[in-house]
Amino acid sequence: MADDPAPLVGLQPSSYEVGKDEYVPPLFALPGDYEEAEFEFETGSHRLHQAVTGWREGGCDILWSMVMPATVALNLDRLVGRTVLELGAGCGLVGLIAAQTASHVVITDGDVPEVALCTDNAARHAPSHARVEAAHLAWGARPSQQAQEEGRLGGCRAFDVIIASQVGCAHYMCVHLLT
């Protein structure tokens, strides 16, 4: 597009209060290992309990699970008629929200069981007018090229919008994501 897009609407965090500034190894939260936090958005203040994983000051898991879908929902007008690739989709919620106005959405995850869940969710919950597909996509130049050659990316050679949903939970994979 020739014009610079307007700033995203809504849910950029403006402040947060979390108890400790310490690193907790990701993916190792014990049941009941929760902490109350308050998150301030343009839409108001929200208190919630969240599982403690990753870098505590970063907001942990539940914050971004709430912010990503809400931000996409508030900006659906930016996706009208576009092709969208969702990376790190998990259950595919963000991609399914994008499908409300996008012309074609490919929901991907690197975990095969998650792709099965995305496929099921797309079949059950995608809008009837939407073209939504789920695909396994390992990150890195070679796996991405192979997925495209095999037609696993919905036949798209390029995407208008790429949404990186849950891509930071395994930081050792970020190098592969960037390639």
JSON list of C-alpha atoms in Angstrom, two decimals, residues 2-154:
[
{"chain": "A", "resi": 2, "resn": "ALA", "atom": "CA", "xyz": [1.19, 3.49, -0.74]},
{"chain": "A", "resi": 3, "resn": "ASP", "atom": "CA", "xyz": [-0.03, 5.02, 2.50]},
{"chain": "A", "resi": 4, "resn": "ASP", "atom": "CA", "xyz": [1.47, 4.17, 5.85]},
{"chain": "A", "resi": 5, "resn": "PRO", "atom": "CA", "xyz": [-1.07, 2.22, 7.90]},
{"chain": "A", "resi": 6, "resn": "ALA", "atom": "CA", "xyz": [-2.67, 3.86, 10.90]},
{"chain": "A", "resi": 7, "resn": "PRO", "atom": "CA", "xyz": [-1.53, 2.64, 14.31]},
{"chain": "A", "resi": 8, "resn": "LEU", "atom": "CA", "xyz": [-3.16, -0.54, 15.58]},
{"chain": "A", "resi": 9, "resn": "VAL", "atom": "CA", "xyz": [-6.34, 0.02, 17.51]},
{"chain": "A", "resi": 10, "resn": "GLY", "atom": "CA", "xyz": [-6.73, -0.99, 21.11]},
{"chain": "A", "resi": 11, "resn": "LEU", "atom": "CA", "xyz": [-4.86, -3.42, 23.18]},
{"chain": "A", "resi": 12, "resn": "GLN", "atom": "CA", "xyz": [-1.23, -2.37, 23.35]},
{"chain": "A", "resi": 13, "resn": "PRO", "atom": "CA", "xyz": [-0.21, -2.75, 27.00]},
{"chain": "A", "resi": 14, "resn": "SER", "atom": "CA", "xyz": [0.62, 0.60, 28.56]},
{"chain": "A", "resi": 15, "resn": "SER", "atom": "CA", "xyz": [1.57, -0.65, 32.02]},
{"chain": "A", "resi": 16, "resn": "TYR", "atom": "CA", "xyz": [1.68, -3.78, 34.08]},
{"chain": "A", "resi": 17, "resn": "GLU", "atom": "CA", "xyz": [2.51, -4.81, 37.61]},
{"chain": "A", "resi": 18, "resn": "VAL", "atom": "CA", "xyz": [4.02, -8.21, 38.21]},
{"chain": "A", "resi": 19, "resn": "GLY", "atom": "CA", "xyz": [5.59, -9.28, 41.47]},
{"chain": "A", "resi": 20, "resn": "LYS", "atom": "CA", "xyz": [9.15, -10.31, 40.57]},
{"chain": "A", "resi": 21, "resn": "ASP", "atom": "CA", "xyz": [11.70, -9.60, 37.85]},
{"chain": "A", "resi": 22, "resn": "GLU", "atom": "CA", "xyz": [13.16, -13.07, 37.60]},
{"chain": "A", "resi": 23, "resn": "TYR", "atom": "CA", "xyz": [13.48, -15.61, 34.87]},
{"chain": "A", "resi": 24, "resn": "VAL", "atom": "CA", "xyz": [11.52, -18.83, 35.21]},
{"chain": "A", "resi": 25, "resn": "PRO", "atom": "CA", "xyz": [12.33, -21.50, 32.61]},
{"chain": "A", "resi": 26, "resn": "PRO", "atom": "CA", "xyz": [9.44, -21.69, 30.11]},
{"chain": "A", "resi": 27, "resn": "LEU", "atom": "CA", "xyz": [7.07, -24.63, 29.87]},
{"chain": "A", "resi": 28, "resn": "PHE", "atom": "CA", "xyz": [7.66, -25.77, 33.44]},
{"chain": "A", "resi": 29, "resn": "ALA", "atom": "CA", "xyz": [4.80, -24.22, 35.43]},
{"chain": "A", "resi": 30, "resn": "LEU", "atom": "CA", "xyz": [3.55, -26.41, 38.23]},
{"chain": "A", "resi": 31, "resn": "PRO", "atom": "CA", "xyz": [-0.22, -26.78, 38.71]},
{"chain": "A", "resi": 32, "resn": "GLY", "atom": "CA", "xyz": [-1.32, -23.99, 41.01]},
{"chain": "A", "resi": 33, "resn": "ASP", "atom": "CA", "xyz": [1.79, -21.91, 40.28]},
{"chain": "A", "resi": 34, "resn": "TYR", "atom": "CA", "xyz": [-0.22, -18.77, 39.56]},
{"chain": "A", "resi": 35, "resn": "GLU", "atom": "CA", "xyz": [0.27, -15.12, 40.21]},
{"chain": "A", "resi": 36, "resn": "GLU", "atom": "CA", "xyz": [-2.17, -12.23, 40.09]},
{"chain": "A", "resi": 37, "resn": "ALA", "atom": "CA", "xyz": [-1.29, -9.40, 37.76]},
{"chain": "A", "resi": 38, "resn": "GLU", "atom": "CA", "xyz": [-2.93, -6.22, 36.56]},
{"chain": "A", "resi": 39, "resn": "PHE", "atom": "CA", "xyz": [-2.75, -5.18, 32.93]},
{"chain": "A", "resi": 40, "resn": "GLU", "atom": "CA", "xyz": [-3.72, -1.73, 31.73]},
{"chain": "A", "resi": 41, "resn": "PHE", "atom": "CA", "xyz": [-5.01, -1.25, 28.20]},
{"chain": "A", "resi": 42, "resn": "GLU", "atom": "CA", "xyz": [-6.71, 1.57, 26.38]},
{"chain": "A", "resi": 43, "resn": "THR", "atom": "CA", "xyz": [-9.92, -0.37, 26.96]},
{"chain": "A", "resi": 44, "resn": "GLY", "atom": "CA", "xyz": [-9.44, -0.43, 30.74]},
{"chain": "A", "resi": 45, "resn": "SER", "atom": "CA", "xyz": [-7.70, -2.28, 33.53]},
{"chain": "A", "resi": 46, "resn": "HIS", "atom": "CA", "xyz": [-7.79, -6.06, 33.86]},
{"chain": "A", "resi": 47, "resn": "ARG", "atom": "CA", "xyz": [-6.73, -8.22, 36.82]},
{"chain": "A", "resi": 48, "resn": "LEU", "atom": "CA", "xyz": [-6.22, -11.90, 36.23]},
{"chain": "A", "resi": 49, "resn": "HIS", "atom": "CA", "xyz": [-4.37, -14.96, 37.44]},
{"chain": "A", "resi": 50, "resn": "GLN", "atom": "CA", "xyz": [-1.81, -16.37, 35.08]},
{"chain": "A", "resi": 51, "resn": "ALA", "atom": "CA", "xyz": [0.46, -19.37, 34.96]},
{"chain": "A", "resi": 52, "resn": "VAL", "atom": "CA", "xyz": [4.03, -18.41, 35.76]},
{"chain": "A", "resi": 53, "resn": "THR", "atom": "CA", "xyz": [6.26, -19.39, 32.85]},
{"chain": "A", "resi": 54, "resn": "GLY", "atom": "CA", "xyz": [8.94, -17.50, 31.01]},
{"chain": "A", "resi": 55, "resn": "TRP", "atom": "CA", "xyz": [10.05, -14.02, 31.91]},
{"chain": "A", "resi": 56, "resn": "ARG", "atom": "CA", "xyz": [7.60, -12.75, 34.51]},
{"chain": "A", "resi": 57, "resn": "GLU", "atom": "CA", "xyz": [7.82, -9.09, 33.55]},
{"chain": "A", "resi": 58, "resn": "GLY", "atom": "CA", "xyz": [6.91, -9.96, 29.98]},
{"chain": "A", "resi": 59, "resn": "GLY", "atom": "CA", "xyz": [3.35, -10.85, 30.88]},
{"chain": "A", "resi": 60, "resn": "CYS", "atom": "CA", "xyz": [3.60, -14.65, 30.73]},
{"chain": "A", "resi": 61, "resn": "ASP", "atom": "CA", "xyz": [1.09, -16.72, 28.82]},
{"chain": "A", "resi": 62, "resn": "ILE", "atom": "CA", "xyz": [-2.43, -15.53, 29.50]},
{"chain": "A", "resi": 63, "resn": "LEU", "atom": "CA", "xyz": [-1.79, -11.88, 28.74]},
{"chain": "A", "resi": 64, "resn": "TRP", "atom": "CA", "xyz": [-0.74, -12.55, 25.15]},
{"chain": "A", "resi": 65, "resn": "SER", "atom": "CA", "xyz": [-3.42, -15.20, 24.74]},
{"chain": "A", "resi": 66, "resn": "MET", "atom": "CA", "xyz": [-5.88, -12.41, 25.50]},
{"chain": "A", "resi": 67, "resn": "VAL", "atom": "CA", "xyz": [-4.17, -9.55, 23.66]},
{"chain": "A", "resi": 68, "resn": "MET", "atom": "CA", "xyz": [-3.46, -11.18, 20.31]},
{"chain": "A", "resi": 69, "resn": "PRO", "atom": "CA", "xyz": [-7.05, -12.21, 19.46]},
{"chain": "A", "resi": 70, "resn": "ALA", "atom": "CA", "xyz": [-8.48, -8.95, 20.81]},
{"chain": "A", "resi": 71, "resn": "THR", "atom": "CA", "xyz": [-6.02, -6.84, 18.80]},
{"chain": "A", "resi": 72, "resn": "VAL", "atom": "CA", "xyz": [-6.80, -8.74, 15.59]},
{"chain": "A", "resi": 73, "resn": "ALA", "atom": "CA", "xyz": [-10.54, -8.43, 16.29]},
{"chain": "A", "resi": 74, "resn": "LEU", "atom": "CA", "xyz": [-10.20, -4.66, 16.73]},
{"chain": "A", "resi": 75, "resn": "ASN", "atom": "CA", "xyz": [-8.32, -4.39, 13.43]},
{"chain": "A", "resi": 76, "resn": "LEU", "atom": "CA", "xyz": [-10.31, -6.66, 11.11]},
{"chain": "A", "resi": 77, "resn": "ASP", "atom": "CA", "xyz": [-10.72, -3.80, 8.63]},
{"chain": "A", "resi": 78, "resn": "ARG", "atom": "CA", "xyz": [-6.98, -4.10, 7.88]},
{"chain": "A", "resi": 79, "resn": "LEU", "atom": "CA", "xyz": [-7.43, -7.72, 6.77]},
{"chain": "A", "resi": 80, "resn": "VAL", "atom": "CA", "xyz": [-10.29, -7.30, 4.29]},
{"chain": "A", "resi": 81, "resn": "GLY", "atom": "CA", "xyz": [-9.51, -9.33, 1.18]},
{"chain": "A", "resi": 82, "resn": "ARG", "atom": "CA", "xyz": [-5.96, -10.18, 2.30]},
{"chain": "A", "resi": 83, "resn": "THR", "atom": "CA", "xyz": [-4.10, -13.46, 2.57]},
{"chain": "A", "resi": 84, "resn": "VAL", "atom": "CA", "xyz": [-2.96, -14.21, 6.13]},
{"chain": "A", "resi": 85, "resn": "LEU", "atom": "CA", "xyz": [-0.37, -16.63, 7.49]},
{"chain": "A", "resi": 86, "resn": "GLU", "atom": "CA", "xyz": [-0.51, -17.38, 11.22]},
{"chain": "A", "resi": 87, "resn": "LEU", "atom": "CA", "xyz": [2.66, -18.80, 12.77]},
{"chain": "A", "resi": 88, "resn": "GLY", "atom": "CA", "xyz": [2.62, -20.62, 16.12]},
{"chain": "A", "resi": 89, "resn": "ALA", "atom": "CA", "xyz": [-1.15, -20.90, 15.99]},
{"chain": "A", "resi": 90, "resn": "GLY", "atom": "CA", "xyz": [-1.74, -23.31, 18.85]},
{"chain": "A", "resi": 91, "resn": "CYS", "atom": "CA", "xyz": [-5.50, -23.89, 18.64]},
{"chain": "A", "resi": 92, "resn": "GLY", "atom": "CA", "xyz": [-5.85, -21.39, 15.76]},
{"chain": "A", "resi": 93, "resn": "LEU", "atom": "CA", "xyz": [-7.96, -18.76, 17.50]},
{"chain": "A", "resi": 94, "resn": "VAL", "atom": "CA", "xyz": [-6.17, -15.73, 16.04]},
{"chain": "A", "resi": 95, "resn": "GLY", "atom": "CA", "xyz": [-6.37, -17.11, 12.50]},
{"chain": "A", "resi": 96, "resn": "LEU", "atom": "CA", "xyz": [-10.06, -17.89, 12.90]},
{"chain": "A", "resi": 97, "resn": "ILE", "atom": "CA", "xyz": [-10.70, -14.32, 14.01]},
{"chain": "A", "resi": 98, "resn": "ALA", "atom": "CA", "xyz": [-8.71, -13.03, 11.02]},
{"chain": "A", "resi": 99, "resn": "ALA", "atom": "CA", "xyz": [-10.89, -15.22, 8.77]},
{"chain": "A", "resi": 100, "resn": "GLN", "atom": "CA", "xyz": [-13.86, -12.95, 9.52]},
{"chain": "A", "resi": 101, "resn": "THR", "atom": "CA", "xyz": [-12.61, -10.55, 6.83]},
{"chain": "A", "resi": 102, "resn": "ALA", "atom": "CA", "xyz": [-9.49, -12.05, 5.20]},
{"chain": "A", "resi": 103, "resn": "SER", "atom": "CA", "xyz": [-9.85, -13.80, 1.86]},
{"chain": "A", "resi": 104, "resn": "HIS", "atom": "CA", "xyz": [-7.59, -16.72, 2.76]},
{"chain": "A", "resi": 105, "resn": "VAL", "atom": "CA", "xyz": [-6.02, -17.77, 6.07]},
{"chain": "A", "resi": 106, "resn": "VAL", "atom": "CA", "xyz": [-3.40, -20.48, 6.56]},
{"chain": "A", "resi": 107, "resn": "ILE", "atom": "CA", "xyz": [-3.03, -21.42, 10.22]},
{"chain": "A", "resi": 108, "resn": "THR", "atom": "CA", "xyz": [0.31, -23.12, 10.98]},
{"chain": "A", "resi": 109, "resn": "ASP", "atom": "CA", "xyz": [2.07, -24.68, 13.92]},
{"chain": "A", "resi": 110, "resn": "GLY", "atom": "CA", "xyz": [5.26, -26.69, 14.28]},
{"chain": "A", "resi": 111, "resn": "ASP", "atom": "CA", "xyz": [3.59, -29.29, 16.49]},
{"chain": "A", "resi": 112, "resn": "VAL", "atom": "CA", "xyz": [1.66, -31.93, 14.51]},
{"chain": "A", "resi": 113, "resn": "PRO", "atom": "CA", "xyz": [-1.02, -32.52, 17.21]},
{"chain": "A", "resi": 114, "resn": "GLU", "atom": "CA", "xyz": [-1.68, -28.76, 17.31]},
{"chain": "A", "resi": 115, "resn": "VAL", "atom": "CA", "xyz": [-2.18, -28.78, 13.52]},
{"chain": "A", "resi": 116, "resn": "ALA", "atom": "CA", "xyz": [-4.82, -31.49, 13.97]},
{"chain": "A", "resi": 117, "resn": "LEU", "atom": "CA", "xyz": [-6.53, -29.27, 16.54]},
{"chain": "A", "resi": 118, "resn": "CYS", "atom": "CA", "xyz": [-6.34, -26.29, 14.14]},
{"chain": "A", "resi": 119, "resn": "THR", "atom": "CA", "xyz": [-7.86, -28.39, 11.37]},
{"chain": "A", "resi": 120, "resn": "ASP", "atom": "CA", "xyz": [-10.73, -29.42, 13.62]},
{"chain": "A", "resi": 121, "resn": "ASN", "atom": "CA", "xyz": [-11.30, -25.86, 14.87]},
{"chain": "A", "resi": 122, "resn": "ALA", "atom": "CA", "xyz": [-11.24, -24.50, 11.31]},
{"chain": "A", "resi": 123, "resn": "ALA", "atom": "CA", "xyz": [-13.84, -27.08, 10.23]},
{"chain": "A", "resi": 124, "resn": "ARG", "atom": "CA", "xyz": [-16.07, -26.28, 13.20]},
{"chain": "A", "resi": 125, "resn": "HIS", "atom": "CA", "xyz": [-15.64, -22.55, 13.67]},
{"chain": "A", "resi": 126, "resn": "ALA", "atom": "CA", "xyz": [-14.45, -20.82, 10.49]},
{"chain": "A", "resi": 127, "resn": "PRO", "atom": "CA", "xyz": [-16.98, -18.48, 8.89]},
{"chain": "A", "resi": 128, "resn": "SER", "atom": "CA", "xyz": [-18.80, -20.20, 6.02]},
{"chain": "A", "resi": 129, "resn": "HIS", "atom": "CA", "xyz": [-17.49, -17.64, 3.49]},
{"chain": "A", "resi": 130, "resn": "ALA", "atom": "CA", "xyz": [-13.85, -18.03, 4.59]},
{"chain": "A", "resi": 131, "resn": "ARG", "atom": "CA", "xyz": [-11.07, -20.11, 3.10]},
{"chain": "A", "resi": 132, "resn": "VAL", "atom": "CA", "xyz": [-9.15, -21.41, 6.14]},
{"chain": "A", "resi": 133, "resn": "GLU", "atom": "CA", "xyz": [-6.53, -24.15, 6.09]},
{"chain": "A", "resi": 134, "resn": "ALA", "atom": "CA", "xyz": [-4.25, -25.61, 8.74]},
{"chain": "A", "resi": 135, "resn": "ALA", "atom": "CA", "xyz": [-0.72, -26.81, 8.00]},
{"chain": "A", "resi": 136, "resn": "HIS", "atom": "CA", "xyz": [2.35, -28.12, 9.75]},
{"chain": "A", "resi": 137, "resn": "LEU", "atom": "CA", "xyz": [5.19, -25.64, 9.31]},
{"chain": "A", "resi": 138, "resn": "ALA", "atom": "CA", "xyz": [8.63, -26.10, 10.81]},
{"chain": "A", "resi": 139, "resn": "TRP", "atom": "CA", "xyz": [10.56, -22.85, 10.90]},
{"chain": "A", "resi": 140, "resn": "GLY", "atom": "CA", "xyz": [13.69, -22.20, 8.87]},
{"chain": "A", "resi": 141, "resn": "ALA", "atom": "CA", "xyz": [14.45, -21.49, 5.23]},
{"chain": "A", "resi": 142, "resn": "ARG", "atom": "CA", "xyz": [14.58, -25.11, 4.04]},
{"chain": "A", "resi": 143, "resn": "PRO", "atom": "CA", "xyz": [11.43, -26.38, 5.85]},
{"chain": "A", "resi": 144, "resn": "SER", "atom": "CA", "xyz": [9.45, -23.30, 4.77]},
{"chain": "A", "resi": 145, "resn": "GLN", "atom": "CA", "xyz": [10.51, -23.69, 1.15]},
{"chain": "A", "resi": 146, "resn": "GLN", "atom": "CA", "xyz": [9.64, -27.40, 1.26]},
{"chain": "A", "resi": 147, "resn": "ALA", "atom": "CA", "xyz": [6.18, -26.67, 2.71]},
{"chain": "A", "resi": 148, "resn": "GLN", "atom": "CA", "xyz": [5.54, -24.17, -0.08]},
{"chain": "A", "resi": 149, "resn": "GLU", "atom": "CA", "xyz": [6.74, -26.59, -2.78]},
{"chain": "A", "resi": 150, "resn": "GLU", "atom": "CA", "xyz": [4.50, -29.34, -1.39]},
{"chain": "A", "resi": 151, "resn": "GLY", "atom": "CA", "xyz": [1.51, -27.00, -1.47]},
{"chain": "A", "resi": 152, "resn": "ARG", "atom": "CA", "xyz": [1.03, -27.09, 2.31]},
{"chain": "A", "resi": 153, "resn": "LEU", "atom": "CA", "xyz": [0.64, -23.31, 2.49]},
{"chain": "A", "resi": 154, "resn": "GLY", "atom": "CA", "xyz": [-2.67, -23.23, 0.67]}
]
